[in-house]
Structures are given as C-alpha cells and as structure tokens.
Short mmCIF file of C-alpha atoms and ligand atoms in Angstrom, two decimals:
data_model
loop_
_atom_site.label_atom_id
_atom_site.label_comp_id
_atom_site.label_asym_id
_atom_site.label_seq_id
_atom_site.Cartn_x
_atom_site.Cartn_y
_atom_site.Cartn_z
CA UNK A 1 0.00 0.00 0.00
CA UNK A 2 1.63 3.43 -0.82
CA UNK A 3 2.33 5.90 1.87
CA UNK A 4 3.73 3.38 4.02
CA UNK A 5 5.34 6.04 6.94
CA UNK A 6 6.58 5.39 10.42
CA UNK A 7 4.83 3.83 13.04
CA UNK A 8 3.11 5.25 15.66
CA UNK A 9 3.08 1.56 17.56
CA UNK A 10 5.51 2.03 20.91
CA UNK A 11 4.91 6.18 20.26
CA UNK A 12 5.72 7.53 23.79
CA UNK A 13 2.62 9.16 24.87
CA UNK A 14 1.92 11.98 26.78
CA UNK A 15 -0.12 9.63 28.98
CA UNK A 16 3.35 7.75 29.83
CA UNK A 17 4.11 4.64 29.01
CA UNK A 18 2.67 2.54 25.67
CA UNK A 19 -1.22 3.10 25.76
CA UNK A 20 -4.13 1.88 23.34
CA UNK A 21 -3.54 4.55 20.09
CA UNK A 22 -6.67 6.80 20.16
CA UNK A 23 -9.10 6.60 17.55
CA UNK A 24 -11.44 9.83 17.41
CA UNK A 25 -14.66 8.91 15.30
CA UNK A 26 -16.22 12.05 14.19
CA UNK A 27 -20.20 11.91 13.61
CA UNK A 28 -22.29 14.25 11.66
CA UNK A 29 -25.58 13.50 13.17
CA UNK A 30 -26.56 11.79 17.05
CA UNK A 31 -29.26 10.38 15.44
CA UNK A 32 -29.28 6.58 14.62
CA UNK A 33 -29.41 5.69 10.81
CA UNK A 34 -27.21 2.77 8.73
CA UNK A 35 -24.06 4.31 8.85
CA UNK A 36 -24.31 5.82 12.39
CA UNK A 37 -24.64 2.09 13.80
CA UNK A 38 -22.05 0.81 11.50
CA UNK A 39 -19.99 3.28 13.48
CA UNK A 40 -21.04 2.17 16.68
CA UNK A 41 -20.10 -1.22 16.10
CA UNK A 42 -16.60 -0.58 14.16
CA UNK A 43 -16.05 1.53 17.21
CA UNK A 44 -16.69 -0.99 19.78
CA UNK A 45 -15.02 -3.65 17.88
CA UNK A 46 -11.50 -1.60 17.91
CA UNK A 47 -11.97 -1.09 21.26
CA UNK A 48 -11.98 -5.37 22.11
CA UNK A 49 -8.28 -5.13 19.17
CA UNK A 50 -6.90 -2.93 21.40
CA UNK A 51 -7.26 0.50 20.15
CA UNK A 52 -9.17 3.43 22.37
CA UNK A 53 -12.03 4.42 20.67
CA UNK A 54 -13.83 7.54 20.89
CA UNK A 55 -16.59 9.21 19.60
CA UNK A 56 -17.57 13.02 18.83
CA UNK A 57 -20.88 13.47 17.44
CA UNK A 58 -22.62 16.78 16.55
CA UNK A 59 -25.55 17.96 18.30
CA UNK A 60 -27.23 15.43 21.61
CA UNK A 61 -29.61 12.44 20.15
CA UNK A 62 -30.23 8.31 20.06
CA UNK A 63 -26.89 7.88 19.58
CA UNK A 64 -24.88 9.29 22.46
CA UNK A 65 -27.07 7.16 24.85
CA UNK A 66 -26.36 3.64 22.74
CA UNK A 67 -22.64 4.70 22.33
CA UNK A 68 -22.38 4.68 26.61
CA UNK A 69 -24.24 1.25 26.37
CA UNK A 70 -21.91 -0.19 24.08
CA UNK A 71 -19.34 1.33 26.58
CA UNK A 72 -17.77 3.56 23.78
CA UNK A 73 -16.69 7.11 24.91
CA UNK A 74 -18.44 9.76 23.15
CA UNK A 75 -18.97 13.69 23.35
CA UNK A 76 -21.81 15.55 21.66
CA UNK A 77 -20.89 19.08 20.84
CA UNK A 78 -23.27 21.78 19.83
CA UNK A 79 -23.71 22.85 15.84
CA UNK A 80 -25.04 25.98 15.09
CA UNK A 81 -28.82 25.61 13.42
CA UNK A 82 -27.80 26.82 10.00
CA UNK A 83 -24.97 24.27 9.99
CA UNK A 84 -27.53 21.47 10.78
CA UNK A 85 -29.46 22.36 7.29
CA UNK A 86 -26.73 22.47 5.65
CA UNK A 87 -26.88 19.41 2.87
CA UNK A 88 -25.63 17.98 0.22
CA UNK A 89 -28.11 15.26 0.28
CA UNK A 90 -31.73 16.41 0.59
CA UNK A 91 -32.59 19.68 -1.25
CA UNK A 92 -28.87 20.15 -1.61
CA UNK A 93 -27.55 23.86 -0.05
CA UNK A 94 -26.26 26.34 -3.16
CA UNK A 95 -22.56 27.97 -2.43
CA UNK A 96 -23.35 30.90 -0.46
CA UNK A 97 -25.19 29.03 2.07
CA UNK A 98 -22.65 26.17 2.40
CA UNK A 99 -20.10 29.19 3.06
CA UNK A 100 -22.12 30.83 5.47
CA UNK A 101 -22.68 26.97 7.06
CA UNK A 102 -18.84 26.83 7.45
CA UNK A 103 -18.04 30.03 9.11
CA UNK A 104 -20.61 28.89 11.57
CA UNK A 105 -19.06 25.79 12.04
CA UNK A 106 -15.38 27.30 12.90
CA UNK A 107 -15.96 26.82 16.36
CA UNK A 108 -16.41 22.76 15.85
CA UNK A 109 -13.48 22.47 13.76
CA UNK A 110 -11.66 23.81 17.10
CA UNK A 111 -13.86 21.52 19.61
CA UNK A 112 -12.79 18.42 16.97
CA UNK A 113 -8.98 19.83 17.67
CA UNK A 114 -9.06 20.08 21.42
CA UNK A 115 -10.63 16.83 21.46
CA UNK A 116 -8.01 14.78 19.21
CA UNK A 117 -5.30 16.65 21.29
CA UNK A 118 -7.27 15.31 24.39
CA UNK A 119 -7.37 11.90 23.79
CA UNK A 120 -3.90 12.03 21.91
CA UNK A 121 -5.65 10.77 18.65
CA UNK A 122 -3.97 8.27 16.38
CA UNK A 123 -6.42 8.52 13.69
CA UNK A 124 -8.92 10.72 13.22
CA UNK A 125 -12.14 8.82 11.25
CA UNK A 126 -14.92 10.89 10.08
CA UNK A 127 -18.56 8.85 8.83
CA UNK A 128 -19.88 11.92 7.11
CA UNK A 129 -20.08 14.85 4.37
CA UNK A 130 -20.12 17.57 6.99
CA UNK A 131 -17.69 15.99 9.26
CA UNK A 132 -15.33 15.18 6.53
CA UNK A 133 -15.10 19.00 5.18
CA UNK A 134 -14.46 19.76 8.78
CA UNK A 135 -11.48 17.20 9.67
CA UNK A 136 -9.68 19.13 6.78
CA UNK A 137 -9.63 22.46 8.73
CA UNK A 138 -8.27 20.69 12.13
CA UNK A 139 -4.87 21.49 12.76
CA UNK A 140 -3.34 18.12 13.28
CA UNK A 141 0.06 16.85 15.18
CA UNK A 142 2.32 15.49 12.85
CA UNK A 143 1.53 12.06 12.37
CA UNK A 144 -2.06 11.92 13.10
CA UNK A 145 -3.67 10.14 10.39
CA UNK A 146 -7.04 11.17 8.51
CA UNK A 147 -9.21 8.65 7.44
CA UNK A 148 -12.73 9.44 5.58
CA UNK A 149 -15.05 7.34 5.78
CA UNK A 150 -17.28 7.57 2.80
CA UNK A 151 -20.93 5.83 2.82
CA UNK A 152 -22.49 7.98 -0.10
CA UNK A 153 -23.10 7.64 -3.87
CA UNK A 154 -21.57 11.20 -4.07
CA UNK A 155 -23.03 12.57 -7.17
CA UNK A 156 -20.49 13.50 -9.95
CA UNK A 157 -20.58 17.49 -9.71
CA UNK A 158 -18.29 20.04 -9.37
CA UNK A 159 -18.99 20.11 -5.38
CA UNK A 160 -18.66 16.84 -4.63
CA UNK A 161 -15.19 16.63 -7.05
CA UNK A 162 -14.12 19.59 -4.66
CA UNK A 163 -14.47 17.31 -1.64
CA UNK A 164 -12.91 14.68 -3.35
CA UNK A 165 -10.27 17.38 -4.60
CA UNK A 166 -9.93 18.32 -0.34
CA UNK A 167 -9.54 14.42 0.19
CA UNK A 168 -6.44 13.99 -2.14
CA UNK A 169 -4.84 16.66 -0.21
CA UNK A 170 -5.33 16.07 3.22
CA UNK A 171 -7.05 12.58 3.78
CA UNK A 172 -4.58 9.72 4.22
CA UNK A 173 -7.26 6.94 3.36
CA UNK A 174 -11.00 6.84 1.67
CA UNK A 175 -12.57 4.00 3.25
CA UNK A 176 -15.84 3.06 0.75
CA UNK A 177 -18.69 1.18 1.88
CA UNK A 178 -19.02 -1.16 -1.68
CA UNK A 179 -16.80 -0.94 -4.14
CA UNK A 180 -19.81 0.81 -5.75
CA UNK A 181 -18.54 3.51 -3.64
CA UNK A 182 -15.05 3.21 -4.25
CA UNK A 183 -15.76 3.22 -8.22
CA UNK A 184 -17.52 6.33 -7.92
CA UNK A 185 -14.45 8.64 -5.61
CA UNK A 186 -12.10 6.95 -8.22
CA UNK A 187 -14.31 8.54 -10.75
CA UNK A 188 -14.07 11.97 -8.66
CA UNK A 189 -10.43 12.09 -9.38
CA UNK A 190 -9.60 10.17 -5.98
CA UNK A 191 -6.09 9.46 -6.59
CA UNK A 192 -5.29 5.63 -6.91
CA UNK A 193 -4.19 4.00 -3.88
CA UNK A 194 -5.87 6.33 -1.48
CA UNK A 195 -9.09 4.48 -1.83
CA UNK A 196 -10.07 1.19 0.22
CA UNK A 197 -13.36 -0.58 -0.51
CA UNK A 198 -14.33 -2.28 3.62
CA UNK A 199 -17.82 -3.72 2.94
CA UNK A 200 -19.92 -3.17 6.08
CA UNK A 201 -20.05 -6.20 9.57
CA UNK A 202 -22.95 -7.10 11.36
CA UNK A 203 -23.02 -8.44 14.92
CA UNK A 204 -24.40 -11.92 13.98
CA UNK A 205 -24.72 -13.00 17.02
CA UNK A 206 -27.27 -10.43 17.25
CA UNK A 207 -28.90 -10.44 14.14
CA UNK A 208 -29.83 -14.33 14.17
CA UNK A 209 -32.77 -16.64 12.21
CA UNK A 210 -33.97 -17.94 15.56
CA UNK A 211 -34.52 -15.16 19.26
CA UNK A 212 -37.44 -12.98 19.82
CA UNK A 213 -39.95 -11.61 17.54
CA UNK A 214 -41.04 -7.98 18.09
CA UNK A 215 -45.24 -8.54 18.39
CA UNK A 216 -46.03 -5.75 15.52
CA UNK A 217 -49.02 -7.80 14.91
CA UNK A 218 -50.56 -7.29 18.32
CA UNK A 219 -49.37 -3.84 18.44
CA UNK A 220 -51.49 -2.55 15.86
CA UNK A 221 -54.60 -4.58 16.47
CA UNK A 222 -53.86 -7.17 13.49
CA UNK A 223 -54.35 -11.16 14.14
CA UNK A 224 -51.49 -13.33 15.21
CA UNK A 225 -51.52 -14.92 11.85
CA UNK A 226 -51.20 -11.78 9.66
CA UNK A 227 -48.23 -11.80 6.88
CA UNK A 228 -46.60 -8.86 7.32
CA UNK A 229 -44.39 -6.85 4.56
CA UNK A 230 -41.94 -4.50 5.69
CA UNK A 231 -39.78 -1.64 5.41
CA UNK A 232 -36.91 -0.80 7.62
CA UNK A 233 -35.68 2.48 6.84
CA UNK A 234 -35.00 6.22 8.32
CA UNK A 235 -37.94 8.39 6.78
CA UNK A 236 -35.96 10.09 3.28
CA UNK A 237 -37.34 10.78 0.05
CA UNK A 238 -34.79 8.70 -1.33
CA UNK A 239 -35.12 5.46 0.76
CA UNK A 240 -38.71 4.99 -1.51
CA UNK A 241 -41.31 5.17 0.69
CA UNK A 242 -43.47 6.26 -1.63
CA UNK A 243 -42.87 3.54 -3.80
CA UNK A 244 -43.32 0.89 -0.97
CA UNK A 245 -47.12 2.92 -0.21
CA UNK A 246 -47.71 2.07 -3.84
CA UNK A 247 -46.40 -1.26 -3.86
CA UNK A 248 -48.35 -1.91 -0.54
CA UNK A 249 -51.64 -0.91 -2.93
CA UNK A 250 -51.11 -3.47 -5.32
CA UNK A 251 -49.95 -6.64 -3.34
CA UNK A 252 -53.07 -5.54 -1.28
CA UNK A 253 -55.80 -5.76 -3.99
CA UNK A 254 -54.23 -9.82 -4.44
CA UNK A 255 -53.65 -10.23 -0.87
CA UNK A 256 -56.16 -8.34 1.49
CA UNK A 257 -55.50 -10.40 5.01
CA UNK A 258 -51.35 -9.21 4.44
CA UNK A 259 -50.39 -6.05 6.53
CA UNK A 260 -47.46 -3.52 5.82
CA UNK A 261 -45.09 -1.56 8.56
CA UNK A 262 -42.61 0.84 7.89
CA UNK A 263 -39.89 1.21 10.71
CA UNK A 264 -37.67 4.41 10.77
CA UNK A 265 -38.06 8.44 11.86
CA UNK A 266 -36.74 11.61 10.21
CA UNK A 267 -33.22 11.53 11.52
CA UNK A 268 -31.58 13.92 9.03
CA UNK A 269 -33.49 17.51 9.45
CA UNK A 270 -31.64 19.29 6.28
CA UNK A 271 -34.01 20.72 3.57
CA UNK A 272 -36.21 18.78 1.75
CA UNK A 273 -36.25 15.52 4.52
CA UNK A 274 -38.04 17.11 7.20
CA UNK A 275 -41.63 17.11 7.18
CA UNK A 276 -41.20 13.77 5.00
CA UNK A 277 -43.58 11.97 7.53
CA UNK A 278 -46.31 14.46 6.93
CA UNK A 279 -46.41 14.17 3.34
CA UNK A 280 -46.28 10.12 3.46
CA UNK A 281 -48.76 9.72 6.51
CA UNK A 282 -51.35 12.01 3.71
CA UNK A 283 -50.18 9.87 0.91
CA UNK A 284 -51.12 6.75 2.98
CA UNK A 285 -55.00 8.24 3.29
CA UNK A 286 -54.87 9.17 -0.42
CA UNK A 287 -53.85 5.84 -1.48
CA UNK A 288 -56.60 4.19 1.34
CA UNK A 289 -54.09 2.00 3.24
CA UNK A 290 -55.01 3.71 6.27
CA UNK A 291 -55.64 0.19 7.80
CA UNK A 292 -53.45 -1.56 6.76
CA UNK A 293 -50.04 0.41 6.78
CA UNK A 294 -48.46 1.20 9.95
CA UNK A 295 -45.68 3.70 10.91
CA UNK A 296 -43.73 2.06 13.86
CA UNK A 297 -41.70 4.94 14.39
CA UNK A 298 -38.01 4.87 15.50
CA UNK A 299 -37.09 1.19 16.82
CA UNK A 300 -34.09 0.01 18.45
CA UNK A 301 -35.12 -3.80 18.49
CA UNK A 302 -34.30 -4.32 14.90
CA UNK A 303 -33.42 -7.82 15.02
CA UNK A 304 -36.71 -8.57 17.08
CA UNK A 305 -38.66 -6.34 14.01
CA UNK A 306 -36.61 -8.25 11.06
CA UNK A 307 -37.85 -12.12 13.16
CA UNK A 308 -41.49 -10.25 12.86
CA UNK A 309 -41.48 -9.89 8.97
CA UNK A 310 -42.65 -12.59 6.11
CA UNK A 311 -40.90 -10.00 3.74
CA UNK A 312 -38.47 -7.53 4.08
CA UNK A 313 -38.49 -4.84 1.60
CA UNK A 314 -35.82 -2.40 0.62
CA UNK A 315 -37.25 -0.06 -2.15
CA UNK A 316 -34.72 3.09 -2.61
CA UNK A 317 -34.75 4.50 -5.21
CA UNK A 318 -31.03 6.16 -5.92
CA UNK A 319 -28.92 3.21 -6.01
CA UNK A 320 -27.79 2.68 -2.22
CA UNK A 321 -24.24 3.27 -1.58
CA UNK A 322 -24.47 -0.23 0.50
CA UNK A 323 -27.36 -1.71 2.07
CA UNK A 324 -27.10 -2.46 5.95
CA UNK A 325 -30.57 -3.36 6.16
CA UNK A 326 -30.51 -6.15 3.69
CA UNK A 327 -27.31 -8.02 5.38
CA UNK A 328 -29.40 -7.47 9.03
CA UNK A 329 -32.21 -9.29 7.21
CA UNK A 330 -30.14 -12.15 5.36
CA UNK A 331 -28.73 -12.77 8.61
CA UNK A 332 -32.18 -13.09 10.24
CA UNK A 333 -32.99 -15.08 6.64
CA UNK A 334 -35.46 -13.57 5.99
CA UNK A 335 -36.83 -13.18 2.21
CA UNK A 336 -36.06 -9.64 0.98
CA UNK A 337 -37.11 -7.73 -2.23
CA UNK A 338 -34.84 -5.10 -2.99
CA UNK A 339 -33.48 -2.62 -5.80
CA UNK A 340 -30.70 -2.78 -7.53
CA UNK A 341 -27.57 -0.56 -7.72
CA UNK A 342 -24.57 0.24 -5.88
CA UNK A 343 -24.16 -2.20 -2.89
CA UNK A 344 -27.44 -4.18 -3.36
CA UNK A 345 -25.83 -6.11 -5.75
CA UNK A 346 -22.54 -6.48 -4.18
CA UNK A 347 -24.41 -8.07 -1.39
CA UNK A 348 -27.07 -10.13 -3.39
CA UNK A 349 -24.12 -11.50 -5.67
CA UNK A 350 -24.97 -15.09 -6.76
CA UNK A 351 -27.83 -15.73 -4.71
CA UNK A 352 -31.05 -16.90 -5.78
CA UNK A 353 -32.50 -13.99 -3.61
CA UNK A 354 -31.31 -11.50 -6.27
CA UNK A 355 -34.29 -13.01 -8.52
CA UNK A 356 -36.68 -10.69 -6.25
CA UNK A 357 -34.33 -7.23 -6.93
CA UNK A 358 -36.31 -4.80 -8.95
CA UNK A 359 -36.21 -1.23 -10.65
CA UNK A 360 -36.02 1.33 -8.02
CA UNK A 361 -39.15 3.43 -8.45
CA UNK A 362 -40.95 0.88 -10.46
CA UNK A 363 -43.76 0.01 -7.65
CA UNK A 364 -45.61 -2.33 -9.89
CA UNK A 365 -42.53 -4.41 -9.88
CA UNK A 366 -41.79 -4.59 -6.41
CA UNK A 367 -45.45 -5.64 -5.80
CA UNK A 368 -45.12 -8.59 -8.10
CA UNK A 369 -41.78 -9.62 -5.78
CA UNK A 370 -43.82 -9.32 -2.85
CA UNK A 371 -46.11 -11.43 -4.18
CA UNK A 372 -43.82 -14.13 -5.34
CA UNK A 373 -42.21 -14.33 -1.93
CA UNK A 374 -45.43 -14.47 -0.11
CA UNK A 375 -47.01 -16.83 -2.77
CA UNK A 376 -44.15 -19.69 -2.57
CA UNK A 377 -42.56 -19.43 0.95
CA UNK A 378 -41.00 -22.47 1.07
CA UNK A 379 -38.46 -21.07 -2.09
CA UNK A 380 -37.95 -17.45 -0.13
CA UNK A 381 -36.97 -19.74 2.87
CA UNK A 382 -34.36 -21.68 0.52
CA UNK A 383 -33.08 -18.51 -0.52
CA UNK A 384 -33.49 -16.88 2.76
CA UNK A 385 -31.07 -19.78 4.12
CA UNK A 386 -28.67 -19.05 1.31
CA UNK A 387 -28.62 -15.72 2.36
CA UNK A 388 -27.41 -15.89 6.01
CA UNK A 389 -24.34 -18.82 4.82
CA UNK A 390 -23.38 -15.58 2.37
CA UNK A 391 -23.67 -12.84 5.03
CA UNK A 392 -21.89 -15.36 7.65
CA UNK A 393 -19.01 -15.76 5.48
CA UNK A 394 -18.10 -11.91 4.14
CA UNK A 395 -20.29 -9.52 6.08
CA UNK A 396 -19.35 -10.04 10.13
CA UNK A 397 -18.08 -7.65 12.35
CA UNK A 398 -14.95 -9.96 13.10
CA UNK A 399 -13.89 -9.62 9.27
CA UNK A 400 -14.73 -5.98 9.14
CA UNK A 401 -12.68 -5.09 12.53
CA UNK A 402 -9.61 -7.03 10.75
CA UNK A 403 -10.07 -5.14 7.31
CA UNK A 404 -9.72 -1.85 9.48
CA UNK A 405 -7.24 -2.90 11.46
CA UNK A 406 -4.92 -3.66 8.56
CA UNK A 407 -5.92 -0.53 7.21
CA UNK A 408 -4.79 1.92 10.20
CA UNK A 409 -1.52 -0.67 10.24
CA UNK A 410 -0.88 0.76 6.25
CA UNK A 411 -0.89 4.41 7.93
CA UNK A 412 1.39 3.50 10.69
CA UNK A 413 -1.08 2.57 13.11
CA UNK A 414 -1.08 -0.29 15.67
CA UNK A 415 -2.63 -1.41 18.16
CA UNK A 416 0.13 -3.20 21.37
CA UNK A 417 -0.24 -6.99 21.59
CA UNK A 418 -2.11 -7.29 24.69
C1 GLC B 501 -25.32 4.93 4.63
C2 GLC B 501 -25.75 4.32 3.30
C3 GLC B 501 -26.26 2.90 3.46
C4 GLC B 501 -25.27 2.07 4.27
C5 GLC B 501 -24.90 2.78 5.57
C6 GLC B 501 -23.82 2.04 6.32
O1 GLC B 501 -26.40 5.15 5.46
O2 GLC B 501 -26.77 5.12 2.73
O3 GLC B 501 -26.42 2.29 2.20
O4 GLC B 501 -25.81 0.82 4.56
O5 GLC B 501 -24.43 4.07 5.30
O6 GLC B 501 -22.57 2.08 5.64
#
C-alpha cells in the first residue's frame, strides 16, 4: 500500500508509558441511521483489538445514549442551526449558504482539535459529508492520520469533485462502503491507492434466524396470523417510501389479510427531509391503506422487528451506496425484495435472492416480488437460508474489525499486543 510512513506503535505518549492509540470517530448527526450504527459497532469492535475508541458526534440524540451502552466514549458538541441544514443530500444547499454553514461551524473544527489533542488521537475517522469538510480544517500533530469514511453515492458534480479534490490533499485513506462507492471517488479524481473498498459487519450474534420476535401484529390490532411486509428504513425521500405505499396498494388488492409496517423516523433535518412523515402519513389516506399500513416509528429492536417480517423490503430509489438493512435481514434469513444498484448487488451477488431485486421506483414491480415471496414461501426460505451462509461468510463484524485494522496498520497505526 503506498504511503507506508513510520509507526506510531511504541509512540511515547503523553499519557506515559505505551497506551491503546486513540481513535477519534467524528459523527455528523446523534441520530441513529445505517451508517451511524455501522460506526457504533466498528467503534466498539477496535476497542476489544486494542485501540481506544472515541466518539464526537454533533448535536445530543439516540446515539450518544447507545454509544455509553456499548461502553464507547463519546462527546456531543453543539452545531449551530444553519450548519444542521446544511446538505448535500436532501434539497442540496447552493454555495453561499454552504459558506455561510462553514463560518458557523469554525468553532467545531476547534472543539474536533481540542478533542483529538485530548485523547492524543492516532487517527482521526470521520462517517460523514459535513464531518469530513471539517477534519480538513483541524490542525493536526504530525503524524495523526485522517481517514474518511465515505458511505455515499456522491453525485459527480463540481462540489462533490471539490471534496474529493480536499480528500487527495489532506485525507490519508477513503474508506468506501461497496466498491460501488469506491468506483464512484475513483471517478471523482480520488487518486489511486488512497481508496479502500471495507464492505460493512454485522453483529451476527445479534442479528440471528432464531430469538425474539417484536409482536407488531398485536401492536397494531392485526391477528397473530397476519403476513406482514416490511420496510426498515430512516424516513428520506430517497429510501422509496413512496414507492413501498404504492407497492403496498397493489400486493393488497391480491392479498387483502397481508399487513405492511414501515420502521424508521426523520433523523436527518436538512431541507427537503423534514416534514417527510407528513407528506407520506397524507399519501397513505390518499392511497386508502389507512388500515393496513403502519408507521412504527423509530425502533431500536431491529433484530426482534426483522424475526417479525414474512418480507423484508428495501425499495430506494437512488442506487444505495451499501445496504445495511438487507445483510441485518439475510442474517435473520429472511426473504427480501430489494433494488438494484450500488451495494445491493454487491451483497445479493450469486444468490437466488437477487431473482426478487427490482427497478427502483418501479412500484408495480416490487409488488409482483412481494407477491412471489409471499405466494411460494418455502423457495424465499431456501433462498433466505442461502442468504445468512453468504452474510456469515463476508459480512461479520470480526472480518470488518480485521479489514480496518490492517488498514490503520498501512498508515502506521497499531494497536500493542495485549
Ligand atoms: C449509509 C448508506 C447505506 C449504508 C450505511 C452504512 O447510510 O446510505 O447504504 O448501509 O451508510 O454504511
């Protein structure tokens, strides 16, 4: 790997004698979505290799309080409002805006320096857009490492080539979640070698076929024996709703005794997500599915929720950078209809489950791959089975801790044997 440089293993550290290096995880949001709990549990799994991981998260939210459960230090500074709305996701924020978000956010930059010089970082790893802009602007010690860690499908404009641009520069790795996402930086100009495509680990201990079974049915007033189609998901345009409300229309005309939940909140407030609920909570009464589609709001027992579902849909409609969901589900085998793109199909590679991965947008579709999956269980379940032997043998946290591990060793970073 290029770049190799001197070690920082056996670095005498302020704290005296050879300590745990310091990783400082930088969060854009406290809220809890895919890649905010992929972060939680890279983070917790350096901490059992030997590193000392930390976490500092703008603004207060879901994800400070599971970060202390899962015994992982973390410190939620302030951002100011205009810096929160500031995206290049949602209704994405023209130049002068983004500038005026970044003078606003000076005083972070300087919070993310005092902290790294707190916990004598290693390595600083940031899981975000916002957060990576603003590791560029920290004044590092020489030989603190900056890693990126890059989740999105960045679009190919002239901003996001600019970010890319900043990485070159100052980032010392570009972790991708697929290698969908690695083919698109290298297509930003990343330059070669900086780039490192780490697909995504699951606890699968936790996310298992057999273990409790969230009672959604009795929840909402439906009978025991109710199939129930799902969609796990934080509330975004993008993630397809919409589509799924649709879908839910048509596999409900064939199948009137099946029931549909979607599981997820608004967790990103920049322009053009919030007040998503709203507009799908009307679009349920337009469509009539008033009965039979529930919201189930913001859930924590995910695994319990996947156990719950005959079906698990994924239905987003840009192609999704990787897919956490649909390895959480495969490892619960579970039957899933998804959409293909970016890491859906890295995931879905040479399984018989791929046969149910549809058109984003196209709801008709993804009706008709409901409906095969709840006409002929006993295939789903083959393919279902399939799916947790794939998951098992690329997609655990084990393998993913290793693959970062090596990574930070590249840069010069190691944890002591213990
Ligand atoms: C982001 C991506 C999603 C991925 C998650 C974890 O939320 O949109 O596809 O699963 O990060 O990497």
């Amino acid at each position: 790997m290029a770049g190799l440089r001197a070690g920082v293993r056996g670095r005498p550290r302020r704290g005296g004698p050879l300590s745990a290096p310091a990783v400082l995880f930088l969060s854009p949001v406290a809220r809890l979505g895919g890649a905010e709990l992929s972060l939680l549990d890279l983070a917790a799994a350096l901490g059992r290799a030997g590193f000392a991981p930390r976490i500092l998260c703008l603004g207060d939210g879901p994800l400070v309080d599971e970060a202390r459960r899962m015994n992982v230090t973390v410190e939620p500074v302030a951002p100011s409002r205009l810096f929160t709305r500031t995206s290049l996701r949602g209704a994405r924020t023209g130049g002068a805006m983004l500038a005026l978000g970044l003078l606003g956010a000076l005083p972070l930059v300087a919070a993310i320096g005092r902290a790294a010089r707190r916990c004598d970082a290693a390595v600083l790893h940031s899981n975000g857009n916002k957060t990576h802009l603003l590791s560029v602007l920290v004044r590092r010690r020489p030989g603190v490492r900056l890693v990126w860690h890059v989740r999105d499908l960045l679009p190919e404009r002239a901003v996001e080539r600019g970010l890319v641009g900043l990485a070159n520069r100052r980032a010392d790795a570009l972790v991708a979640n697929s290698r969908a996402v690695a083919d698109r930086l290298r297509r930003l100009g990343a330059r070669p070698g900086l780039v490192h495509a780490v697909p995504n680990g699951i606890d699968l201990e936790r996310f298992t076929p057999r273990g409790a079974v969230a009672d959604l049915r009795g929840e909402f007033g439906w009978p025991a024996a109710t199939r129930l189609v799902g969609l796990v998901a934080h509330l975004a345009p993008w993630k397809g709703h919409a589509v799924f409300l649709r879908a839910a229309r048509l596999v409900g005309a064939h199948h009137p005794e099946t029931r549909f939940v979607l599981v997820g909140a608004e967790i990103y407030q920049t322009r053009g997500h919030a007040g998503f609920e709203r507009r799908l909570r009307a679009l349920r009464g337009e469509l009539g599915l008033d009965a039979t589609v529930a919201f189930a709001g913001e859930r924590r027992d995910v695994p319990e929720i996947l156990r719950a579902l005959d079906v698990v849909v994924h239905a987003s409609t840009d192609p999704e950078p990787f897919g956490r969901i649909l390895v959480e589900a495969l490892a619960c085998e579970r039957p899933i209809v998804s959409c293909r793109g970016g890491g859906v199909d890295e995931i879905l590679e040479g399984l018989g489950m791929a046969a149910l991965s549809v058109e984003g947008g196209d709801a008709a579709a993804l009706a008709r791959a409901v409906e095969v999956a709840l006409d002929d269980p006993a295939r789903a379940a083959g393919w279902a089975l399939e799916g947790r032997l794939r998951v098992a043998a690329l997609f655990g946290l084990a393998q993913h801790a290793r693959a970062m591990t090596r990574l930070y060793a590249a840069l010069g970073v190691s944890a002591h044997e213990r």
